[in-house]
XYZ file of C-alpha atoms in Angstrom:
286
model
C 0.055 -0.058 -0.144
C 1.314 3.457 -1.001
C 1.566 6.205 1.550
C -0.762 9.051 0.802
C 0.757 12.451 1.643
C -1.973 14.751 2.725
C -1.606 18.585 2.157
C -1.439 20.713 5.328
C -4.693 22.291 6.821
C -5.466 25.431 5.172
C -5.293 28.627 7.332
C -8.637 30.184 7.128
C -9.878 33.633 6.947
C -13.249 35.167 6.697
C -15.800 37.974 6.285
C -18.954 38.323 8.290
C -21.809 40.326 6.789
C -25.139 40.474 5.054
C -25.394 40.378 2.076
C -21.960 39.127 0.969
C -22.708 37.155 -2.331
C -21.554 39.928 -4.754
C -18.428 41.055 -2.971
C -15.303 39.908 -4.676
C -13.179 40.035 -1.637
C -12.843 36.157 -1.247
C -11.719 35.531 -4.915
C -9.279 38.505 -4.551
C -7.683 37.207 -1.325
C -7.523 33.642 -2.542
C -5.690 34.864 -5.687
C -3.341 36.864 -3.641
C -2.654 33.994 -1.108
C -1.813 31.650 -4.184
C 0.690 34.144 -5.515
C 2.468 34.429 -2.272
C 2.515 30.672 -1.831
C 0.272 30.718 1.105
C -1.792 27.614 2.020
C -4.734 29.879 3.101
C -8.195 30.503 2.020
C -10.896 33.173 2.380
C -14.422 32.402 3.189
C -17.334 34.689 3.102
C -20.065 34.073 5.680
C -23.412 35.409 5.170
C -24.871 36.181 8.672
C -28.451 36.850 8.132
C -29.375 38.234 11.574
C -27.712 40.401 14.176
C -28.897 37.969 16.764
C -26.334 35.554 15.234
C -23.239 37.871 15.547
C -22.351 36.850 19.040
C -21.957 33.064 17.902
C -20.366 34.135 14.556
C -17.653 36.248 16.468
C -17.168 33.554 18.832
C -16.888 30.913 15.949
C -14.065 32.973 14.411
C -12.051 32.207 17.688
C -13.234 28.693 18.079
C -12.615 27.533 14.563
C -9.009 28.884 14.550
C -9.324 31.476 11.822
C -6.299 33.656 11.235
C -8.221 36.850 10.744
C -11.780 38.117 9.800
C -13.230 41.085 8.005
C -16.608 42.460 9.340
C -18.833 44.277 6.731
C -22.306 45.813 6.791
C -24.489 45.761 8.677
C -22.397 44.525 11.734
C -19.397 46.889 11.948
C -20.752 48.540 15.099
C -22.766 45.672 16.783
C -19.696 43.399 16.665
C -17.637 45.446 18.891
C -18.892 44.264 22.264
C -18.000 40.700 21.349
C -14.345 41.441 20.720
C -11.560 41.293 23.204
C -9.942 44.369 22.385
C -10.140 47.277 20.071
C -7.489 49.614 18.780
C -7.573 53.378 19.032
C -9.113 53.838 15.648
C -12.086 51.809 16.682
C -12.527 53.650 19.919
C -12.581 57.015 17.960
C -14.779 55.836 15.008
C -17.101 53.540 16.675
C -16.966 50.813 14.063
C -14.859 47.863 13.185
C -14.016 46.392 9.731
C -11.554 43.633 10.559
C -9.844 41.732 13.297
C -6.563 40.216 14.103
C -6.249 37.159 16.371
C -3.290 37.074 18.854
C -3.005 34.174 21.458
C -6.711 33.588 20.922
C -7.934 37.086 21.583
C -9.869 38.924 18.872
C -8.565 42.490 18.325
C -10.757 44.855 16.234
C -9.485 47.460 13.835
C -10.726 49.803 11.390
C -9.057 50.845 8.103
C -12.258 51.537 5.890
C -11.464 55.132 6.082
C -7.656 54.619 5.260
C -8.469 52.765 2.248
C -10.811 55.393 0.839
C -8.398 58.177 1.639
C -5.470 56.448 -0.114
C -7.869 55.879 -3.081
C -9.196 59.516 -3.241
C -5.616 60.895 -2.896
C -4.631 59.167 -6.122
C -7.078 61.357 -7.957
C -7.288 64.575 -5.676
C -5.843 66.090 -2.594
C -8.250 65.984 0.506
C -6.742 68.793 2.663
C -8.984 71.718 2.591
C -11.907 70.121 0.620
C -15.539 70.193 1.507
C -16.959 66.739 1.594
C -20.651 65.468 1.205
C -21.466 61.954 2.193
C -24.470 60.238 1.240
C -25.124 57.499 3.921
C -23.210 57.192 7.317
C -23.251 53.628 8.356
C -20.446 51.592 9.748
C -18.157 52.174 6.722
C -19.402 55.644 6.037
C -18.621 56.664 9.740
C -15.002 55.475 9.506
C -14.660 57.192 6.214
C -16.052 60.578 7.568
C -13.703 60.649 10.409
C -10.538 59.540 8.294
C -11.369 62.256 5.717
C -11.570 64.705 8.558
C -8.089 63.495 9.919
C -6.791 63.776 6.235
C -7.492 67.553 6.299
C -11.108 67.855 4.851
C -12.265 71.310 5.935
C -16.100 70.433 6.316
C -18.255 67.462 6.073
C -21.958 67.282 5.423
C -23.682 63.924 6.095
C -26.941 63.275 4.255
C -28.866 60.467 5.810
C -32.546 59.398 6.190
C -32.232 58.663 9.839
C -31.537 61.774 12.076
C -30.097 59.966 15.020
C -27.735 58.291 12.824
C -26.467 61.355 10.957
C -26.227 63.614 14.091
C -24.275 61.010 16.077
C -21.809 60.524 13.174
C -21.521 64.265 12.687
C -20.815 64.603 16.306
C -18.244 61.721 16.189
C -16.389 63.400 13.314
C -16.061 66.656 15.270
C -15.203 65.191 18.496
C -12.427 63.082 16.890
C -10.937 65.663 14.608
C -12.207 69.106 15.365
C -13.455 69.494 11.886
C -17.054 70.903 11.498
C -19.584 68.337 10.324
C -23.289 68.784 9.976
C -26.267 66.458 9.231
C -28.875 67.137 6.390
C -32.155 65.168 5.983
C -32.153 62.836 2.952
C -35.575 63.213 1.450
C -36.333 62.446 -2.207
C -33.870 63.548 -4.808
C -30.554 64.872 -3.045
C -29.394 68.470 -4.140
C -25.723 68.753 -3.542
C -24.638 71.832 -1.618
C -22.882 74.445 -3.587
C -19.191 74.349 -3.107
C -18.917 70.564 -2.617
C -15.408 69.291 -3.637
C -15.840 65.513 -2.797
C -19.136 63.800 -3.194
C -19.400 60.186 -1.785
C -21.867 57.355 -2.044
C -21.603 55.471 1.170
C -24.795 53.519 0.682
C -25.671 50.152 -1.020
C -27.337 51.842 -3.920
C -25.837 50.921 -7.029
C -24.568 47.346 -5.971
C -24.996 44.336 -8.169
C -27.366 42.734 -9.031
C -29.974 45.520 -8.418
C -27.805 48.488 -9.798
C -30.177 50.982 -8.300
C -29.390 54.573 -9.167
C -28.534 57.123 -6.374
C -31.245 59.864 -6.363
C -29.066 62.777 -7.080
C -30.071 66.051 -8.782
C -27.178 66.104 -11.279
C -27.788 69.821 -12.074
C -26.627 70.627 -8.603
C -23.270 68.811 -9.099
C -20.302 70.800 -10.430
C -17.882 69.282 -13.100
C -15.076 69.929 -10.627
C -16.452 67.760 -8.118
C -14.649 64.326 -7.374
C -17.316 61.787 -7.159
C -16.467 58.637 -5.108
C -18.469 55.206 -4.606
C -17.714 52.642 -2.033
C -19.515 49.939 -4.100
C -17.036 47.183 -4.985
C -19.253 45.266 -7.725
C -19.567 46.675 -10.261
C -16.487 48.780 -10.592
C -18.302 51.471 -12.457
C -21.829 51.910 -10.694
C -24.851 53.934 -12.337
C -23.606 56.653 -9.767
C -20.150 56.734 -11.099
C -21.285 56.361 -14.746
C -23.592 59.362 -14.400
C -20.802 61.297 -12.921
C -18.295 60.439 -15.614
C -20.801 61.477 -18.227
C -20.647 64.833 -16.700
C -16.926 64.997 -16.841
C -16.380 64.658 -13.005
C -13.283 63.052 -11.805
C -14.321 59.649 -10.199
C -12.941 57.091 -7.588
C -14.434 53.782 -7.663
C -14.977 51.425 -4.610
C -12.571 48.514 -6.043
C -9.663 50.974 -5.716
C -10.605 51.588 -2.058
C -11.018 47.751 -1.518
C -7.534 47.125 -2.888
C -5.982 49.804 -0.610
C -7.491 48.585 2.527
C -7.087 44.903 1.609
C -3.320 45.265 1.275
C -3.124 46.706 4.844
C -5.335 43.706 6.154
C -3.202 41.117 4.202
C -0.029 42.473 5.833
C -1.676 42.589 9.329
C -2.621 38.921 9.045
C 0.310 37.555 7.013
C 3.328 39.696 7.913
C 4.064 40.050 4.159
C 4.051 43.582 2.552
C 2.043 42.939 -0.752
C 2.820 44.439 -4.111
C -0.075 46.448 -5.129
C 0.048 45.150 -8.671
C -0.720 41.704 -7.299
C -3.924 42.884 -5.746
C -4.896 44.887 -8.787
C -4.611 42.061 -10.907
C -6.427 39.634 -8.396
C -9.459 42.021 -8.024
C -9.648 42.432 -11.816
C -9.756 38.606 -12.249
C -12.310 38.368 -9.445
C -14.724 40.721 -11.228
C -14.068 39.036 -14.657
C -12.518 42.097 -16.202
């Protein structure tokens, strides 16, 4: 009888969220793991209820995952179930990934760092007036990081007053930058003088591809338009912006920037950006 040599157990990483089906993050990470010769794998876990978050987070520890991402709508509610959070999470009030050290789950947030790097490839942030549509777990992190990056003013347009005012207060408390809440009601009229307009909602994601209800007559051609959606790369929101001649920043670029930081935190390997860019393009079938 011949001896069968079994491959080593794969080191698992994951993402907890709902919905997660259209997010290309698993295919991107698996491609990068393979490039660096790592016997690792990435699993997306669709946690359909907030009631299951305590068990899901506990499962990350119990099943020996090497790291985990946390996406909408659980970036805030997951915090009490972690063992430790870093200073960014304390300031922002949301978490988007965790590292595991000696069995302890440590929460971090680099959502905003990813979007700042992506925007700065197109335009400086310092001194700019920013308008953000939506202010959920990712949006609040981005708002704070944009303020830390030197934005002069933030306007948060949301349907829920409690959410918008709380995030505006968080921004000012964390950075000293003035921030205000504006009610989202019907078609959004973008305030005059807006330098950066960002969609931080789910509108435009595959497969629905819903348009963001913006009055494009109120948007200047000099406004840089940003979308956090990762699939498709060019959303209806960005397509309309590009047709107007506005500079655009897509969510895939943001994903690449934050994913590289997460990869390095999990593996200790500083990745080549080109590897991630090729991996995400392949994941999206581009």
